[in-house]
CSV table of C-alpha atoms in Angstrom, one decimal:
chain,number,residue,atom,x,y,z
M,1,MET,CA,174.8,57.5,-74.5
M,2,ILE,CA,177.0,54.5,-75.2
M,3,ASP,CA,179.4,54.9,-78.1
M,4,TYR,CA,179.1,51.4,-79.5
M,5,ASP,CA,181.8,52.0,-82.1
M,6,THR,CA,184.4,51.7,-79.4
M,7,PHE,CA,183.3,48.1,-78.9
M,8,LEU,CA,183.4,47.2,-82.6
M,9,SER,CA,186.3,45.4,-84.3
M,10,ARG,CA,188.4,47.2,-87.0
M,11,ALA,CA,187.0,44.8,-89.5
M,12,SER,CA,183.4,45.5,-88.7
M,13,LEU,CA,183.9,49.2,-88.8
M,14,GLY,CA,185.2,48.8,-92.3
M,15,MET,CA,182.2,46.8,-93.5
M,16,ARG,CA,180.0,48.4,-96.2
M,17,GLU,CA,176.4,47.6,-97.1
M,18,SER,CA,175.8,45.8,-100.4
M,19,ALA,CA,174.9,48.3,-103.2
M,20,ILE,CA,172.5,45.7,-104.5
M,21,ARG,CA,170.7,45.2,-101.1
M,22,LYS,CA,170.6,49.0,-100.7
M,23,MET,CA,168.5,49.2,-103.8
M,24,GLY,CA,166.2,46.7,-102.2
M,25,THR,CA,165.6,49.2,-99.4
M,26,VAL,CA,164.7,51.8,-102.0
M,27,LEU,CA,162.3,49.4,-103.6
M,28,ALA,CA,160.6,48.7,-100.2
M,29,GLN,CA,160.1,52.4,-99.6
M,30,ALA,CA,158.6,53.4,-102.9
M,31,ARG,CA,155.5,52.6,-104.9
M,32,ASP,CA,155.4,51.2,-108.4
M,33,ILE,CA,159.2,50.9,-108.7
M,34,ILE,CA,160.4,48.7,-111.6
M,35,SER,CA,163.6,47.2,-110.3
M,36,PHE,CA,166.5,46.3,-112.6
M,37,ALA,CA,168.8,46.1,-109.6
M,38,PRO,CA,169.0,42.6,-108.1
M,39,GLY,CA,169.8,39.6,-110.2
M,40,TYR,CA,166.9,37.5,-109.0
M,41,PRO,CA,165.7,34.5,-111.0
M,42,ASP,CA,162.2,34.6,-112.3
M,43,PRO,CA,159.8,32.7,-110.0
M,44,ALA,CA,157.6,32.0,-113.0
M,45,VAL,CA,160.0,29.3,-114.0
M,46,PHE,CA,160.5,27.7,-110.6
M,47,ALA,CA,159.5,24.0,-110.6
M,48,TRP,CA,156.7,24.7,-108.0
M,49,GLU,CA,154.7,21.5,-108.4
M,50,GLU,CA,157.8,19.3,-108.3
M,51,PHE,CA,159.1,21.1,-105.2
M,52,ARG,CA,155.8,20.7,-103.4
M,53,ALA,CA,155.7,16.9,-104.2
M,54,ILE,CA,159.3,16.4,-103.0
M,55,ASN,CA,158.7,18.5,-99.9
M,56,ALA,CA,155.6,16.5,-98.9
M,57,GLU,CA,157.5,13.2,-99.2
M,58,LEU,CA,160.5,14.5,-97.2
M,59,LEU,CA,158.3,15.9,-94.4
M,60,SER,CA,156.2,12.8,-94.1
M,61,GLY,CA,158.1,11.9,-90.9
M,62,ARG,CA,159.3,8.6,-92.1
M,63,ASP,CA,162.9,9.7,-91.9
M,64,GLY,CA,163.7,11.7,-88.8
M,65,SER,CA,167.1,12.7,-90.0
M,66,VAL,CA,165.5,15.0,-92.6
M,67,LEU,CA,165.3,17.8,-90.0
M,68,GLN,CA,168.4,17.0,-88.0
M,69,TYR,CA,171.9,18.5,-88.1
M,70,GLY,CA,174.0,17.1,-90.9
M,71,PRO,CA,177.7,16.9,-91.8
M,72,THR,CA,179.5,20.2,-92.3
M,73,ARG,CA,180.7,19.2,-95.8
M,74,GLY,CA,177.1,18.4,-96.9
M,75,HIS,CA,174.5,15.7,-97.4
M,76,LYS,CA,176.5,12.8,-98.7
M,77,PRO,CA,174.0,11.8,-101.6
M,78,LEU,CA,174.2,15.4,-102.7
M,79,LEU,CA,178.0,15.4,-102.6
M,80,GLU,CA,177.9,12.3,-104.7
M,81,ALA,CA,175.5,13.9,-107.2
M,82,LEU,CA,177.9,16.9,-107.4
M,83,ILE,CA,180.7,14.6,-108.4
M,84,GLU,CA,178.5,13.6,-111.4
M,85,ILE,CA,177.4,17.1,-112.1
M,86,LEU,CA,181.0,18.3,-112.2
M,87,ALA,CA,182.0,15.4,-114.4
M,88,THR,CA,179.6,16.8,-117.0
M,89,ARG,CA,181.7,20.0,-116.8
M,90,SER,CA,184.9,18.0,-117.3
M,91,ILE,CA,185.9,18.5,-113.7
M,92,THR,CA,187.2,15.4,-111.8
M,93,THR,CA,186.6,15.7,-108.1
M,94,SER,CA,185.9,13.6,-105.0
M,95,ILE,CA,184.0,14.1,-101.7
M,96,GLU,CA,187.4,15.1,-100.0
M,97,THR,CA,187.6,18.1,-102.3
M,98,LEU,CA,183.9,19.2,-102.0
M,99,LEU,CA,182.0,21.4,-99.6
M,100,VAL,CA,178.3,22.4,-99.8
M,101,THR,CA,177.8,26.0,-98.7
M,102,THR,CA,174.9,28.3,-97.8
M,103,GLY,CA,174.9,30.0,-101.2
M,104,SER,CA,177.9,31.0,-103.1
M,105,GLN,CA,178.2,34.1,-100.9
M,106,GLN,CA,179.2,31.9,-98.0
M,107,GLY,CA,181.7,30.2,-100.3
M,108,LEU,CA,183.3,33.5,-101.0
M,109,ASP,CA,183.4,34.4,-97.3
M,110,LEU,CA,185.0,31.1,-96.5
M,111,VAL,CA,187.6,31.5,-99.2
M,112,ALA,CA,188.4,35.0,-97.8
M,113,ARG,CA,188.7,33.7,-94.2
M,114,VAL,CA,191.0,30.8,-95.2
M,115,LEU,CA,193.3,32.6,-97.7
M,116,LEU,CA,193.4,36.3,-96.7
M,117,ASP,CA,195.2,38.1,-93.8
M,118,PRO,CA,194.7,41.8,-93.2
M,119,GLY,CA,196.9,43.7,-95.7
M,120,ASP,CA,197.0,40.9,-98.2
M,121,VAL,CA,196.1,41.7,-101.8
M,122,ALA,CA,193.4,39.9,-103.8
M,123,LEU,CA,193.2,40.5,-107.6
M,124,VAL,CA,189.8,41.1,-109.1
M,125,GLU,CA,188.4,42.0,-112.5
M,126,LEU,CA,187.5,45.6,-113.4
M,127,PRO,CA,184.6,45.6,-112.8
M,128,ALA,CA,184.0,42.7,-110.4
M,129,TYR,CA,181.0,41.1,-108.5
M,130,THR,CA,180.1,43.2,-105.5
M,131,GLY,CA,179.6,40.2,-103.2
M,132,ALA,CA,183.2,39.1,-103.8
M,133,ILE,CA,184.4,42.6,-103.2
M,134,THR,CA,182.5,42.7,-99.9
M,135,ALA,CA,183.7,39.3,-98.7
M,136,PHE,CA,187.4,40.0,-99.4
M,137,ARG,CA,187.3,43.5,-97.9
M,138,ASN,CA,185.7,42.2,-94.8
M,139,MET,CA,189.0,40.4,-94.1
M,140,GLN,CA,190.8,43.8,-94.4
M,141,ALA,CA,192.4,42.8,-97.7
M,142,GLU,CA,193.3,45.3,-100.4
M,143,LEU,CA,191.6,44.6,-103.7
M,144,VAL,CA,193.5,45.5,-106.8
M,145,GLY,CA,191.7,45.5,-110.2
M,146,VAL,CA,192.8,44.1,-113.5
M,147,LYS,CA,191.4,45.5,-116.8
M,148,GLN,CA,189.0,43.4,-118.9
M,149,GLN,CA,188.8,43.2,-122.7
M,150,ASP,CA,185.9,42.1,-124.9
M,151,ASP,CA,187.0,38.4,-124.4
M,152,GLY,CA,187.7,38.6,-120.7
M,153,ILE,CA,190.6,39.6,-118.5
M,154,ASP,CA,193.5,41.5,-120.0
M,155,LEU,CA,196.5,39.2,-119.6
M,156,GLU,CA,199.1,41.9,-120.2
M,157,ASP,CA,197.5,44.1,-117.5
M,158,LEU,CA,197.4,41.1,-115.2
M,159,ALA,CA,201.1,40.5,-115.6
M,160,ALA,CA,201.9,44.2,-115.1
M,161,VAL,CA,199.7,44.5,-112.0
M,162,LEU,CA,201.2,41.4,-110.4
M,163,HIS,CA,204.8,42.6,-111.2
M,164,ARG,CA,204.1,46.0,-109.7
M,165,LEU,CA,202.7,44.6,-106.5
M,166,ARG,CA,205.4,42.1,-105.9
M,167,SER,CA,208.1,44.7,-106.7
M,168,ALA,CA,206.5,46.8,-103.9
M,169,GLY,CA,206.8,43.8,-101.5
M,170,ARG,CA,203.1,43.1,-101.4
M,171,ARG,CA,201.7,39.6,-100.8
M,172,VAL,CA,199.2,38.7,-103.5
M,173,ARG,CA,197.1,35.7,-102.6
M,174,PHE,CA,194.8,34.9,-105.5
M,175,LEU,CA,193.0,36.1,-108.6
M,176,TYR,CA,189.2,36.1,-108.6
M,177,VAL,CA,187.4,35.7,-111.9
M,178,VAL,CA,183.9,35.0,-113.3
M,179,PRO,CA,184.6,33.6,-116.7
M,180,ASN,CA,181.1,32.7,-117.9
M,181,PHE,CA,178.7,35.7,-118.5
M,182,GLN,CA,180.4,37.8,-115.8
M,183,ASN,CA,178.5,39.7,-113.2
M,184,PRO,CA,178.2,42.6,-114.0
M,185,THR,CA,179.3,42.9,-117.6
M,186,GLY,CA,178.0,39.6,-119.1
M,187,LEU,CA,181.4,39.1,-120.7
M,188,LEU,CA,182.5,35.5,-121.7
M,189,MET,CA,186.1,34.7,-121.3
M,190,ALA,CA,187.8,33.2,-124.4
M,191,PRO,CA,188.9,29.6,-124.1
M,192,ALA,CA,192.5,30.5,-125.0
M,193,LYS,CA,192.6,33.0,-122.1
M,194,ARG,CA,191.4,30.4,-119.7
M,195,ARG,CA,194.3,28.1,-120.6
M,196,GLN,CA,196.7,31.0,-120.4
M,197,LEU,CA,195.4,31.9,-117.0
M,198,LEU,CA,196.3,28.4,-115.8
M,199,GLU,CA,199.8,28.8,-117.3
M,200,TRP,CA,200.1,32.2,-115.6
M,201,ALA,CA,199.1,30.7,-112.2
M,202,ALA,CA,201.6,27.9,-112.5
M,203,ARG,CA,204.4,30.3,-113.6
M,204,GLU,CA,203.7,32.8,-110.9
M,205,ASN,CA,202.7,30.4,-108.1
M,206,MET,CA,199.2,31.8,-107.8
M,207,LEU,CA,195.8,30.5,-107.0
M,208,ILE,CA,192.7,31.3,-109.1
M,209,VAL,CA,189.2,31.5,-107.5
M,210,GLU,CA,186.7,30.7,-110.3
M,211,ASP,CA,183.1,31.7,-109.6
M,212,ASP,CA,180.7,30.0,-112.1
M,213,PRO,CA,177.0,30.7,-111.2
M,214,TYR,CA,175.7,31.6,-114.7
M,215,ARG,CA,177.3,28.9,-116.8
M,216,GLU,CA,174.0,27.1,-117.6
M,217,ILE,CA,172.2,30.3,-118.7
M,218,PHE,CA,173.5,30.7,-122.2
M,219,PHE,CA,171.3,32.0,-125.0
M,220,ASN,CA,172.8,30.3,-128.1
M,221,GLN,CA,174.3,26.8,-128.4
M,222,SER,CA,177.4,28.4,-129.8
M,223,ALA,CA,178.1,29.8,-126.3
M,224,GLY,CA,177.9,26.4,-124.7
M,225,ASP,CA,180.0,23.2,-124.7
M,226,GLY,CA,183.7,24.0,-125.0
M,227,VAL,CA,183.2,27.7,-124.9
M,228,ILE,CA,182.0,27.7,-121.3
M,229,ARG,CA,184.5,25.0,-120.2
M,230,PRO,CA,185.6,25.8,-116.6
M,231,ILE,CA,189.2,26.8,-116.0
M,232,LYS,CA,189.0,24.2,-113.3
M,233,ALA,CA,188.5,21.5,-115.9
M,234,ASP,CA,192.1,21.8,-117.1
M,235,ASP,CA,193.6,22.4,-113.7
M,236,THR,CA,196.1,19.6,-113.2
M,237,ASP,CA,198.2,21.3,-110.5
M,238,GLY,CA,195.5,22.2,-108.0
M,239,ARG,CA,195.6,25.9,-108.7
M,240,VAL,CA,191.9,26.6,-109.0
M,241,ILE,CA,189.2,26.9,-106.3
M,242,TYR,CA,185.8,26.5,-108.1
M,243,LEU,CA,182.5,27.8,-106.8
M,244,SER,CA,179.0,27.2,-108.3
M,245,SER,CA,175.4,27.2,-107.2
M,246,PHE,CA,171.9,25.9,-107.7
M,247,SER,CA,170.5,29.4,-107.2
M,248,LYS,CA,170.1,30.3,-110.8
M,249,THR,CA,168.9,26.9,-112.0
M,250,LEU,CA,166.5,25.8,-109.2
M,251,ALA,CA,165.8,28.6,-106.8
M,252,PRO,CA,168.0,30.9,-104.6
M,253,GLY,CA,165.8,30.4,-101.6
M,254,PHE,CA,167.3,26.9,-101.1
M,255,ARG,CA,170.7,28.6,-100.5
M,256,VAL,CA,172.6,25.5,-101.8
M,257,ALA,CA,175.9,26.0,-103.5
M,258,TRP,CA,179.3,24.4,-103.4
M,259,ILE,CA,183.1,24.7,-103.6
M,260,THR,CA,185.6,22.2,-104.9
M,261,ALA,CA,189.2,22.9,-103.9
M,262,PRO,CA,192.4,21.1,-103.4
M,263,PRO,CA,192.1,18.7,-100.4
M,264,ALA,CA,194.4,20.8,-98.1
M,265,ILE,CA,192.3,23.9,-98.7
M,266,ALA,CA,189.0,22.1,-98.6
M,267,ALA,CA,189.9,20.8,-95.1
M,268,ARG,CA,190.5,24.4,-94.0
M,269,LEU,CA,187.2,25.6,-95.6
M,270,GLU,CA,185.4,22.9,-93.6
M,271,ILE,CA,186.9,24.1,-90.3
M,272,ALA,CA,186.0,27.7,-91.1
M,273,LYS,CA,182.4,26.6,-92.0
M,274,GLN,CA,182.1,24.8,-88.7
M,275,ALA,CA,182.6,28.1,-87.0
M,276,ALA,CA,180.0,29.8,-89.2
M,277,ASP,CA,177.0,27.5,-89.3
M,278,LEU,CA,178.1,23.9,-88.6
M,279,CYS,CA,176.1,22.7,-91.6
M,280,THR,CA,174.1,23.9,-94.5
M,281,GLY,CA,170.3,23.4,-94.2
M,282,GLY,CA,169.6,19.7,-94.4
M,283,LEU,CA,166.1,19.9,-95.9
M,284,ASP,CA,167.2,22.3,-98.6
M,285,GLN,CA,170.0,19.9,-99.6
M,286,ARG,CA,167.7,17.0,-99.8
M,287,ILE,CA,165.2,18.8,-102.0
M,288,VAL,CA,168.0,19.8,-104.3
M,289,PHE,CA,169.3,16.3,-104.4
M,290,GLU,CA,165.8,14.9,-105.2
M,291,THR,CA,165.4,17.4,-108.1
M,292,TRP,CA,168.7,16.1,-109.6
M,293,LYS,CA,167.8,12.4,-108.9
M,294,ARG,CA,164.4,12.7,-110.6
M,295,GLY,CA,165.8,14.6,-113.6
M,296,ILE,CA,163.9,17.8,-112.8
M,297,LEU,CA,167.1,19.9,-112.8
M,298,GLN,CA,168.2,18.5,-116.2
M,299,ARG,CA,164.8,19.2,-117.7
M,300,GLN,CA,164.7,22.7,-116.3
M,301,ILE,CA,167.9,24.1,-117.8
M,302,PRO,CA,166.7,24.3,-121.5
M,303,VAL,CA,163.6,26.0,-120.3
M,304,LEU,CA,165.6,28.6,-118.4
M,305,ARG,CA,167.9,29.3,-121.4
M,306,ALA,CA,164.9,30.1,-123.7
M,307,HIS,CA,163.2,32.1,-121.0
M,308,TYR,CA,166.1,34.4,-120.2
M,309,ARG,CA,167.1,34.7,-123.8
M,310,GLN,CA,163.7,36.2,-124.5
M,311,LYS,CA,164.0,38.6,-121.6
M,312,HIS,CA,167.4,39.7,-122.8
M,313,ASP,CA,166.0,40.3,-126.3
M,314,VAL,CA,163.1,42.3,-124.9
M,315,MET,CA,165.4,44.6,-122.9
M,316,ALA,CA,168.0,45.0,-125.7
M,317,GLU,CA,165.2,45.9,-128.2
M,318,ALA,CA,163.7,48.3,-125.8
M,319,LEU,CA,167.0,50.1,-125.2
M,320,ARG,CA,167.6,50.3,-129.0
M,321,SER,CA,164.1,51.7,-129.5
M,322,GLU,CA,164.3,54.3,-126.6
M,323,LEU,CA,167.9,55.2,-126.4
M,324,ALA,CA,169.5,54.4,-129.8
M,325,GLY,CA,173.0,56.0,-129.9
M,326,ALA,CA,172.8,57.3,-126.4
M,327,VAL,CA,173.9,54.3,-124.5
M,328,THR,CA,176.1,51.3,-125.3
M,329,TRP,CA,176.6,47.9,-123.9
M,330,PRO,CA,178.5,44.6,-124.7
M,331,ASP,CA,175.9,42.1,-126.0
M,332,PRO,CA,176.1,39.1,-123.6
M,333,GLN,CA,175.7,35.5,-124.7
M,334,GLY,CA,174.2,34.5,-121.4
M,335,GLY,CA,173.5,35.5,-117.8
M,336,PHE,CA,171.2,38.0,-116.2
M,337,PHE,CA,172.6,41.4,-117.0
M,338,LEU,CA,173.2,44.2,-119.5
M,339,TRP,CA,176.1,46.6,-118.7
M,340,LEU,CA,175.3,50.1,-119.9
M,341,THR,CA,177.7,53.0,-120.5
M,342,LEU,CA,175.8,56.3,-120.1
M,343,PRO,CA,176.3,59.2,-122.6
M,344,ASN,CA,178.7,62.1,-122.0
M,345,GLN,CA,180.2,60.8,-118.8
M,346,MET,CA,176.9,61.0,-117.1
M,347,ASP,CA,177.1,60.1,-113.4
M,348,ALA,CA,175.0,56.9,-112.7
M,349,ASP,CA,174.7,57.7,-109.0
M,350,LEU,CA,173.3,61.2,-109.7
M,351,LEU,CA,171.0,59.9,-112.4
M,352,LEU,CA,169.6,57.3,-110.0
M,353,HIS,CA,167.9,60.0,-107.9
M,354,ARG,CA,166.0,61.1,-111.0
M,355,CYS,CA,165.2,57.5,-112.0
M,356,VAL,CA,163.6,56.8,-108.6
M,357,GLN,CA,161.3,59.8,-109.2
M,358,HIS,CA,160.3,58.1,-112.5
M,359,GLY,CA,159.8,54.7,-110.9
M,360,VAL,CA,162.9,52.7,-112.0
M,361,ILE,CA,166.1,51.6,-110.3
M,362,TYR,CA,169.3,49.9,-111.2
M,363,VAL,CA,172.8,49.4,-109.6
M,364,ALA,CA,175.2,52.2,-110.3
M,365,GLY,CA,178.4,50.7,-111.9
M,366,ALA,CA,180.9,52.3,-109.5
M,367,ALA,CA,179.9,49.7,-106.9
M,368,PHE,CA,181.6,47.0,-109.0
M,369,TYR,CA,184.9,48.9,-109.3
M,370,VAL,CA,187.7,48.7,-106.7
M,371,ASP,CA,189.7,51.6,-108.3
M,372,GLY,CA,187.1,54.4,-108.1
M,373,ALA,CA,186.1,54.1,-111.8
M,374,GLY,CA,182.8,53.2,-113.4
M,375,ALA,CA,180.8,56.4,-112.5
M,376,GLU,CA,179.2,56.4,-116.0
M,377,THR,CA,178.2,52.7,-116.0
M,378,VAL,CA,174.9,51.0,-115.0
M,379,ARG,CA,174.0,47.3,-114.4
M,380,LEU,CA,170.5,46.4,-115.5
M,381,SER,CA,169.1,43.0,-114.6
M,382,PHE,CA,166.5,41.6,-117.0
M,383,SER,CA,166.0,38.3,-115.2
M,384,ALA,CA,163.1,39.0,-112.8
M,385,PRO,CA,160.7,41.6,-114.4
M,386,THR,CA,158.0,40.5,-116.9
M,387,HIS,CA,158.4,41.6,-120.6
M,388,ASP,CA,155.9,44.4,-120.1
M,389,ARG,CA,157.7,45.6,-117.0
M,390,ILE,CA,161.0,45.5,-118.8
M,391,ARG,CA,159.7,47.7,-121.6
M,392,GLU,CA,158.0,50.1,-119.2
M,393,GLY,CA,161.2,50.3,-117.0
M,394,VAL,CA,163.4,51.1,-120.0
M,395,LYS,CA,160.9,53.9,-121.0
M,396,ARG,CA,161.2,55.3,-117.6
M,397,LEU,CA,165.0,55.0,-117.7
M,398,ALA,CA,165.1,56.7,-121.1
M,399,THR,CA,162.9,59.6,-119.8
M,400,ALA,CA,165.3,60.2,-116.9
M,401,ILE,CA,168.3,60.1,-119.2
M,402,ARG,CA,166.8,62.5,-121.7
M,403,GLU,CA,165.9,64.9,-118.8
M,404,GLU,CA,169.4,64.7,-117.4
M,405,MET,CA,170.9,65.4,-120.9
M,406,ALA,CA,168.5,68.4,-121.4
M,407,GLU,CA,169.4,69.8,-118.0
M,408,ARG,CA,173.1,69.5,-118.8
M,409,ARG,CA,172.6,71.3,-122.1
M,410,GLU,CA,170.7,74.1,-120.3
M,411,THR,CA,173.4,74.4,-117.7
M,412,ALA,CA,176.2,74.5,-120.3
M,413,ALA,CA,174.3,77.2,-122.3
M,414,GLY,CA,173.9,79.2,-119.1
M,415,ARG,CA,177.6,79.1,-118.5
M,416,VAL,CA,178.4,80.3,-122.0
M,417,PHE,CA,175.6,82.9,-122.3
M,418,PRO,CA,175.0,84.3,-118.8
């Protein structure tokens, strides 16, 4: 029998399956599972009629280039639209700084390929998005976590971590952050901290990779406007590489996202992308461009905010009703997730086995930590299930937690009174 491991690269041997995708495998193998695992948008609010109309026009055959290869950087009209979209976010950019990617995940992979060598250090939040963790680790980089506070990253810990690493002679390449409704915690970084991060980056000669997929999904107007202003908007030195996506506002199936970066880095990202896929899907880009040109995207966003606010409220109320005092979570002002802390240091991975038996799954929080922490945390996504499924899923989760707590009490009593 051939030992194929002997043919694999060191990088591929170190690759790990996504914890979120692993939950998809569980879902496919079980019946009547309510999934709070993947952060999927709700297809009930996709602009189906508009997409069908646009698609019919594009596939009429009048323009043969619709199904041809396109430029690596992206469909030029879409790039020009992105310049206008970014201007509404107070980001000044140009085609030379922009690159359309096959989803934000490809953007993270390209950033890793361009900026990281094996053994380099990338700084990430504790906890951090698993897709970024995977992309950076695939380049054999070491990930070092920085603590978070209620208003985002802990600046004192950031300074201490960087000092410790540099004192040890380590090469630290960048800091990765999700300032708006962070995945997985839902935290919103304070405006003052965003400005201080830019000052830190200039002072320490560092780059910031800012990932911003959830910015449009805020629940209250007080969370919008200046509060969600990108770090990139105030970047006058070219310190910030900014990623965003249409996956949460239009549909993830289009796989259309983008990066804006300083021209020298954008040029390298383009070369790396040529080796990966030559070009993002041309038809997808044209559909996305048409939704923007016709105002569909702009009309959709207020609908999404109201829709996901209601889902958040349903899940939060169900948790308070079923598990009052047993679990805690920071109340997010936007995004797709609630970040639970389980009672009495309960292990989320072990609890998951019991939850599967009751027909509900989630992502155990340890997957989002690079330092081995987070065993007692859980990420729940409220974005895809219906209101009734959210309520039923929380009931199932509560039953599993109560059973686990009862079993622990019995075990403890058995140890004291044999």
